XYZ file of N, CA and C in Angstrom:
570
model
N 117.263 118.716 45.129
C 117.410 117.681 46.131
C 118.178 116.517 45.510
N 119.082 115.987 46.253
C 119.913 114.876 45.799
C 119.077 113.592 45.766
N 119.053 112.850 44.643
C 118.274 111.608 44.553
C 118.715 110.562 45.576
N 119.924 110.667 46.076
C 120.398 109.720 47.093
C 119.581 109.804 48.370
N 119.157 111.040 48.736
C 118.330 111.214 49.936
C 116.987 110.505 49.781
N 116.433 110.588 48.576
C 115.163 109.908 48.315
C 115.327 108.403 48.471
N 116.428 107.881 47.972
C 116.698 106.447 48.106
C 116.822 106.025 49.558
N 117.534 106.816 50.359
C 117.691 106.517 51.787
C 116.334 106.573 52.488
N 115.521 107.571 52.145
C 114.194 107.701 52.759
C 113.319 106.501 52.414
N 113.367 106.058 51.164
C 112.562 104.898 50.758
C 113.019 103.625 51.464
N 114.324 103.427 51.574
C 114.841 102.244 52.278
C 114.447 102.300 53.752
N 114.534 103.479 54.358
C 114.141 103.640 55.760
C 112.662 103.312 55.952
N 111.810 103.806 55.054
C 110.373 103.516 55.133
C 110.119 102.028 54.948
N 110.844 101.395 54.031
C 110.688 99.960 53.797
C 111.059 99.163 55.041
N 112.169 99.512 55.675
C 112.606 98.798 56.882
C 111.602 98.994 58.016
N 111.117 100.211 58.193
C 110.128 100.487 59.243
C 108.859 99.680 59.016
N 108.355 99.691 57.794
C 107.127 98.948 57.500
C 107.342 97.442 57.609
N 108.507 96.959 57.208
C 108.803 95.526 57.319
C 108.822 95.113 58.797
N 109.435 95.937 59.639
C 109.475 95.658 61.078
C 108.065 95.638 61.661
N 107.234 96.596 61.284
C 105.844 96.622 61.755
C 105.089 95.381 61.302
N 105.320 94.940 60.068
C 104.673 93.734 59.558
C 105.092 92.515 60.367
N 106.380 92.389 60.650
C 106.872 91.245 61.429
C 106.262 91.247 62.831
N 106.181 92.410 63.447
C 105.581 92.518 64.775
C 104.110 92.125 64.730
N 103.404 92.593 63.728
C 101.981 92.273 63.588
C 101.769 90.790 63.346
N 102.610 90.185 62.529
C 102.478 88.746 62.273
C 102.705 87.943 63.548
N 103.646 88.394 64.382
C 103.852 87.734 65.673
C 102.622 87.847 66.553
N 101.978 89.006 66.539
C 100.751 89.204 67.320
C 99.634 88.320 66.802
N 99.494 88.241 65.490
C 98.462 87.385 64.895
C 98.710 85.934 65.276
N 99.972 85.504 65.258
C 100.310 84.133 65.631
C 99.910 83.848 67.077
N 100.175 84.799 67.990
C 99.793 84.610 69.393
C 98.279 84.561 69.554
N 97.562 85.394 68.823
C 96.096 85.384 68.891
C 95.553 84.058 68.377
N 96.080 83.578 67.256
C 95.634 82.290 66.716
C 95.938 81.156 67.688
N 97.104 81.203 68.318
C 97.444 80.188 69.319
C 96.439 80.228 70.471
N 96.115 81.417 70.923
C 95.149 81.574 72.011
C 93.775 81.038 71.609
N 93.330 81.379 70.398
C 92.012 80.949 69.931
C 91.936 79.448 69.718
N 92.997 78.857 69.186
C 92.952 77.446 68.814
C 93.413 76.498 69.905
N 94.346 76.915 70.741
C 94.966 75.985 71.677
C 94.587 76.193 73.136
N 94.197 77.391 73.506
C 93.874 77.651 74.911
C 92.525 77.030 75.255
N 92.454 76.323 76.381
C 91.163 75.749 76.771
C 90.184 76.857 77.132
N 88.943 76.700 76.718
C 87.947 77.720 77.039
C 87.235 77.329 78.322
N 86.730 78.329 79.001
C 86.035 78.070 80.251
C 84.542 78.232 80.051
N 83.777 77.546 80.880
C 82.331 77.695 80.868
C 81.995 78.764 81.891
N 81.907 80.020 81.437
C 81.701 81.134 82.366
C 80.271 81.226 82.876
N 79.339 80.525 82.261
C 77.944 80.594 82.690
C 77.536 79.415 83.557
N 78.502 78.599 83.957
C 78.142 77.397 84.710
C 77.478 77.764 86.031
N 76.664 76.866 86.519
C 75.963 77.075 87.781
C 76.856 76.574 88.906
N 77.389 77.483 89.707
C 78.271 77.105 90.798
C 77.583 77.206 92.158
N 76.286 77.317 92.176
C 75.594 77.317 93.452
C 74.642 78.474 93.670
N 74.932 79.648 93.133
C 74.069 80.800 93.312
C 73.478 81.202 91.978
N 72.239 81.654 91.998
C 71.640 82.186 90.778
C 71.911 83.681 90.724
N 71.800 84.235 89.557
C 72.025 85.664 89.378
C 71.068 86.467 90.252
N 69.814 86.054 90.323
C 68.817 86.775 91.112
C 69.162 86.744 92.598
N 69.595 85.580 93.118
C 69.975 85.488 94.524
C 71.121 86.443 94.844
N 72.093 86.496 93.962
C 73.240 87.355 94.212
C 72.889 88.826 94.089
N 71.997 89.177 93.186
C 71.623 90.579 93.031
C 70.951 91.093 94.291
N 70.179 90.241 94.964
C 69.455 90.696 96.145
C 70.218 90.447 97.438
N 71.143 89.494 97.460
C 71.763 89.107 98.723
C 73.276 89.238 98.782
N 73.910 89.678 97.723
C 75.360 89.543 97.722
C 76.080 90.819 98.099
N 76.593 91.532 97.166
C 77.501 92.628 97.485
C 76.765 93.769 98.174
N 77.096 93.933 99.452
C 76.522 95.036 100.205
C 77.582 96.099 100.459
N 78.821 95.673 100.612
C 79.890 96.627 100.851
C 81.068 96.435 99.927
N 81.418 95.196 99.675
C 82.519 94.900 98.778
C 83.803 94.480 99.467
N 83.716 93.986 100.699
C 84.924 93.535 101.381
C 85.435 92.248 100.740
N 86.717 92.242 100.384
C 87.356 91.070 99.788
C 88.335 90.503 100.811
N 88.193 89.202 101.082
C 89.072 88.534 102.043
C 89.745 87.356 101.350
N 91.051 87.279 101.497
C 91.827 86.144 100.985
C 92.453 85.455 102.191
N 92.185 84.152 102.331
C 92.708 83.399 103.471
C 93.535 82.219 102.984
N 94.810 82.213 103.351
C 95.720 81.101 103.054
C 95.745 80.732 101.577
N 95.732 81.727 100.709
C 95.672 81.483 99.265
C 97.062 81.144 98.730
N 97.115 80.050 97.990
C 98.325 79.615 97.304
C 97.993 79.539 95.828
N 98.823 80.158 94.989
C 98.560 80.169 93.547
C 99.836 79.861 92.777
N 99.642 79.183 91.673
C 100.747 78.811 90.787
C 100.515 79.411 89.414
N 101.599 79.701 88.728
C 101.555 80.058 87.309
C 102.327 78.950 86.616
N 101.588 78.011 86.016
C 102.224 76.789 85.521
C 102.657 75.979 86.725
N 103.920 75.628 86.794
C 104.447 74.890 87.947
C 105.136 75.792 88.958
N 105.217 77.082 88.655
C 105.933 78.013 89.521
C 104.998 78.611 90.568
N 105.402 78.520 91.831
C 104.652 79.124 92.926
C 104.727 80.639 92.791
N 103.559 81.301 92.727
C 103.515 82.753 92.562
C 103.087 83.427 93.859
N 102.057 82.906 94.494
C 101.582 83.440 95.769
C 101.581 82.304 96.783
N 102.172 82.546 97.952
C 102.295 81.492 98.946
C 101.666 81.922 100.264
N 100.564 81.283 100.613
C 99.888 81.501 101.894
C 99.556 82.977 102.119
N 98.838 83.560 101.161
C 98.466 84.972 101.217
C 97.222 85.147 102.087
N 97.297 86.086 103.019
C 96.166 86.465 103.860
C 96.014 87.977 103.754
N 94.930 88.419 103.114
C 94.686 89.843 102.900
C 93.227 90.167 103.159
N 92.986 91.381 103.609
C 91.621 91.887 103.732
C 91.586 93.251 103.060
N 90.718 93.377 102.054
C 90.476 94.659 101.404
C 89.138 95.152 101.943
N 89.169 96.090 102.857
C 87.954 96.580 103.508
C 87.055 97.307 102.515
N 85.762 97.157 102.714
C 84.782 97.826 101.854
C 84.945 99.335 101.960
N 84.826 100.011 100.828
C 84.870 101.461 100.795
C 86.258 102.065 100.876
N 87.289 101.229 100.862
C 88.649 101.758 100.912
C 89.317 101.616 99.549
N 90.401 102.339 99.385
C 91.194 102.239 98.160
C 92.497 101.559 98.524
N 92.887 100.596 97.725
C 94.109 99.850 97.995
C 94.986 99.843 96.759
N 96.229 100.200 96.922
C 97.196 100.115 95.824
C 98.082 98.908 96.082
N 98.262 98.100 95.067
C 99.130 96.929 95.173
C 100.370 97.216 94.336
N 101.502 97.307 95.002
C 102.751 97.663 94.330
C 103.738 96.513 94.459
N 104.586 96.393 93.481
C 105.621 95.360 93.530
C 106.354 95.296 92.214
N 107.474 94.622 92.234
C 108.269 94.506 91.018
C 107.594 93.550 90.040
N 108.082 93.526 88.834
C 107.563 92.641 87.804
C 107.659 91.193 88.280
N 106.562 90.464 88.117
C 106.553 89.054 88.487
C 106.283 88.779 89.951
N 105.899 89.812 90.711
C 105.684 89.608 92.145
C 104.280 89.118 92.485
N 103.379 89.036 91.488
C 102.062 88.462 91.732
C 100.912 89.446 91.766
N 101.143 90.695 91.377
C 100.069 91.701 91.418
C 98.918 91.326 90.492
N 99.234 91.008 89.259
C 98.192 90.646 88.292
C 97.529 89.329 88.677
N 98.311 88.410 89.218
C 97.759 87.128 89.653
C 96.725 87.348 90.744
N 97.002 88.265 91.653
C 96.081 88.571 92.747
C 94.721 89.003 92.208
N 94.712 89.936 91.270
C 93.457 90.385 90.673
C 92.822 89.264 89.860
N 93.641 88.505 89.143
C 93.127 87.382 88.358
C 92.426 86.346 89.220
N 92.913 86.129 90.432
C 92.273 85.176 91.344
C 90.911 85.688 91.803
N 90.850 86.970 92.134
C 89.581 87.549 92.581
C 88.546 87.486 91.468
N 88.962 87.765 90.231
C 88.041 87.770 89.085
C 87.819 86.383 88.488
N 88.441 85.374 89.055
C 88.341 83.990 88.585
C 88.893 83.823 87.173
N 89.871 84.640 86.824
C 90.584 84.462 85.565
C 91.646 83.389 85.769
N 92.248 83.379 86.950
C 93.245 82.376 87.324
C 92.648 81.487 88.404
N 93.100 80.254 88.427
C 92.667 79.331 89.482
C 93.742 79.290 90.562
N 93.326 79.060 91.796
C 94.295 78.978 92.872
C 94.362 77.558 93.410
N 95.531 77.225 93.974
C 95.767 75.873 94.455
C 94.985 75.556 95.713
N 94.997 76.472 96.676
C 94.245 76.252 97.907
C 93.964 77.598 98.554
N 93.120 77.568 99.576
C 92.726 78.781 100.265
C 91.309 79.179 99.905
N 90.879 80.307 100.444
C 89.516 80.791 100.231
C 89.568 82.280 99.907
N 88.779 82.677 98.903
C 88.614 84.087 98.563
C 87.131 84.391 98.654
N 86.776 85.394 99.464
C 85.366 85.759 99.605
C 85.171 87.234 99.288
N 83.978 87.537 98.784
C 83.546 88.918 98.610
C 82.261 89.052 99.409
N 82.289 89.915 100.407
C 81.168 90.071 101.341
C 80.691 88.724 101.881
N 81.645 87.873 102.223
C 81.336 86.601 102.857
C 80.956 85.476 101.918
N 80.885 85.730 100.620
C 80.513 84.693 99.655
C 81.778 84.203 98.956
N 82.017 82.900 99.023
C 83.185 82.290 98.389
C 83.075 82.441 96.876
N 84.060 83.094 96.248
C 83.979 83.339 94.808
C 84.011 82.051 94.001
N 84.534 80.968 94.584
C 84.549 79.704 93.840
C 83.150 79.114 93.714
N 82.185 79.648 94.470
C 80.805 79.154 94.385
C 79.952 79.998 93.441
N 80.580 80.952 92.757
C 79.860 81.872 91.874
C 80.414 81.720 90.464
N 79.549 81.813 89.470
C 80.036 81.701 88.094
C 80.987 82.859 87.796
N 82.016 82.611 86.992
C 82.966 83.683 86.662
C 82.291 84.918 86.069
N 81.249 84.736 85.255
C 80.555 85.889 84.671
C 79.970 86.794 85.747
N 79.345 86.198 86.768
C 78.740 87.006 87.831
C 79.804 87.758 88.622
N 80.915 87.091 88.912
C 81.994 87.756 89.655
C 82.545 88.918 88.839
N 82.804 88.692 87.555
C 83.421 89.720 86.713
C 82.486 90.897 86.466
N 81.181 90.657 86.484
C 80.235 91.762 86.335
C 80.103 92.569 87.620
N 80.447 91.964 88.759
C 80.271 92.629 90.044
C 81.513 93.388 90.502
N 82.683 92.999 90.027
C 83.934 93.594 90.494
C 84.450 94.580 89.455
N 84.868 95.733 89.926
C 85.420 96.751 89.037
C 86.901 96.911 89.362
N 87.720 96.768 88.353
C 89.151 97.016 88.501
C 89.514 98.238 87.684
N 90.286 99.116 88.246
C 90.686 100.325 87.529
C 92.087 100.146 86.974
N 92.240 100.349 85.678
C 93.576 100.210 85.096
C 94.471 101.372 85.504
N 95.748 101.165 85.358
C 96.727 102.191 85.691
C 96.510 103.444 84.854
N 96.239 103.264 83.578
C 95.947 104.378 82.682
C 94.451 104.387 82.417
N 93.848 105.567 82.422
C 92.412 105.677 82.198
C 91.995 105.137 80.837
N 90.774 104.653 80.768
C 90.238 104.121 79.520
C 88.863 104.723 79.299
N 88.684 105.372 78.177
C 87.388 105.910 77.818
C 86.972 105.310 76.494
N 85.732 104.844 76.452
C 85.191 104.304 75.217
C 84.798 105.451 74.305
N 84.916 105.251 73.012
C 84.400 106.251 72.085
C 82.900 106.343 72.305
N 82.379 107.531 72.370
C 80.946 107.698 72.559
C 80.651 108.692 73.656
N 79.449 108.606 74.179
C 78.964 109.569 75.159
C 79.366 109.172 76.577
N 79.091 110.072 77.517
C 79.301 109.768 78.930
C 78.430 108.581 79.313
N 77.200 108.560 78.802
C 76.291 107.442 79.070
C 76.912 106.121 78.615
N 77.526 106.113 77.423
C 78.164 104.896 76.907
C 79.282 104.427 77.831
N 80.016 105.372 78.417
C 81.101 105.008 79.317
C 80.593 104.532 80.672
N 79.497 105.112 81.161
C 78.932 104.690 82.445
C 78.167 103.377 82.338
N 77.582 103.117 81.193
C 76.743 101.930 81.006
C 77.115 101.230 79.693
N 78.327 100.663 79.620
C 78.793 100.094 78.347
C 77.983 98.898 77.879
N 77.280 98.214 78.793
C 76.489 97.041 78.408
C 75.022 97.374 78.188
N 74.674 98.674 78.229
C 73.310 99.152 77.952
C 72.275 98.504 78.884
N 72.627 98.404 80.162
C 71.719 97.805 81.139
C 70.679 98.789 81.654
N 70.888 100.096 81.442
C 69.985 101.109 81.989
C 69.455 102.031 80.899
N 69.144 101.482 79.743
C 68.611 102.297 78.647
C 67.302 102.946 79.064
N 67.188 104.245 78.847
C 65.962 104.957 79.165
C 65.812 105.310 80.633
N 66.763 104.920 81.478
C 66.671 105.208 82.901
C 68.006 105.777 83.378
N 68.067 107.107 83.486
C 69.309 107.762 83.898
C 69.529 107.734 85.405
N 68.497 107.403 86.186
C 68.602 107.489 87.639
C 69.768 106.674 88.212
N 69.941 105.388 87.847
C 71.081 104.646 88.408
C 72.431 105.259 88.024
N 72.494 105.870 86.853
C 73.744 106.484 86.413
C 74.025 107.763 87.203
N 72.966 108.527 87.520
C 73.149 109.731 88.330
C 73.500 109.384 89.773
N 73.073 108.223 90.261
C 73.477 107.772 91.599
C 74.991 107.579 91.633
N 75.531 106.971 90.581
C 76.983 106.781 90.489
C 77.690 108.133 90.404
N 77.174 109.029 89.582
C 77.781 110.359 89.456
C 77.741 111.117 90.785
N 76.665 110.938 91.563
C 76.561 111.598 92.865
C 77.640 111.093 93.818
N 77.948 109.798 93.744
C 78.964 109.228 94.633
C 80.347 109.818 94.379
N 80.590 110.272 93.162
C 81.907 110.846 92.852
C 81.850 112.366 92.687
N 80.692 112.952 93.031
C 80.564 114.403 93.052
C 80.452 115.070 91.696
N 79.898 114.382 90.703
C 79.779 114.969 89.366
C 78.339 115.193 88.910
N 77.372 115.030 89.791
C 75.969 115.176 89.403
C 75.676 116.567 88.859
N 76.107 117.603 89.577
C 75.816 118.983 89.162
C 76.357 119.288 87.771
N 77.538 118.792 87.466
C 78.156 119.046 86.166
C 77.270 118.546 85.027
N 76.730 117.352 85.164
C 75.940 116.788 84.070
C 74.497 117.270 84.078
N 73.960 117.606 85.250
C 72.614 118.177 85.280
C 72.615 119.558 84.635
N 73.688 120.337 84.844
C 73.761 121.673 84.240
C 73.927 121.596 82.724
N 74.418 120.487 82.225
C 74.583 120.308 80.777
C 73.370 119.642 80.137
N 72.362 119.352 80.934
C 71.139 118.784 80.376
C 71.116 117.269 80.314
N 71.953 116.611 81.087
C 71.921 115.147 81.118
C 73.205 114.521 80.620
N 73.108 113.238 80.376
C 74.276 112.467 79.948
C 74.403 112.520 78.438
N 75.350 113.277 77.976
C 75.524 113.453 76.540
C 76.442 112.383 76.003
């Protein structure tokens, strides 16, 4: 083998690793900026409803209504006078080009982003009257690409360990999507 090939391979590896290092340092810089400079929110604040009240009286179907919602990203108007109804039990796909407000829409529902005016309700309850933690625990968003946590099916169904020792609520979810028989035949949630 010609030693020149080894030299080219080493230089190529050096350039690749240097590029990866530069990319990683940029990511670290953005994370540090986020940690040090971004204002933090009080996600546990009391906005009018207690967790117990919402557990017994809130989401019955999951209808989301947006009325006259206006949202900004910085000083730029992103959503202007949006009126939408997401009916309970339906599936809705939101499509649009980059920068058209798709992520902002979900961010408003989850209280990640603030909106300028309008009202957003889930089953008739104004989300601005609920702590962000309660809203985020109640709403499920599905990513474009599937995400599975390392671990068992149980770990994926109950990532916060809210139903330890009680498989019944998890089997209710599996029944809704038609997978109960599969896991019962395997002896439970592995």
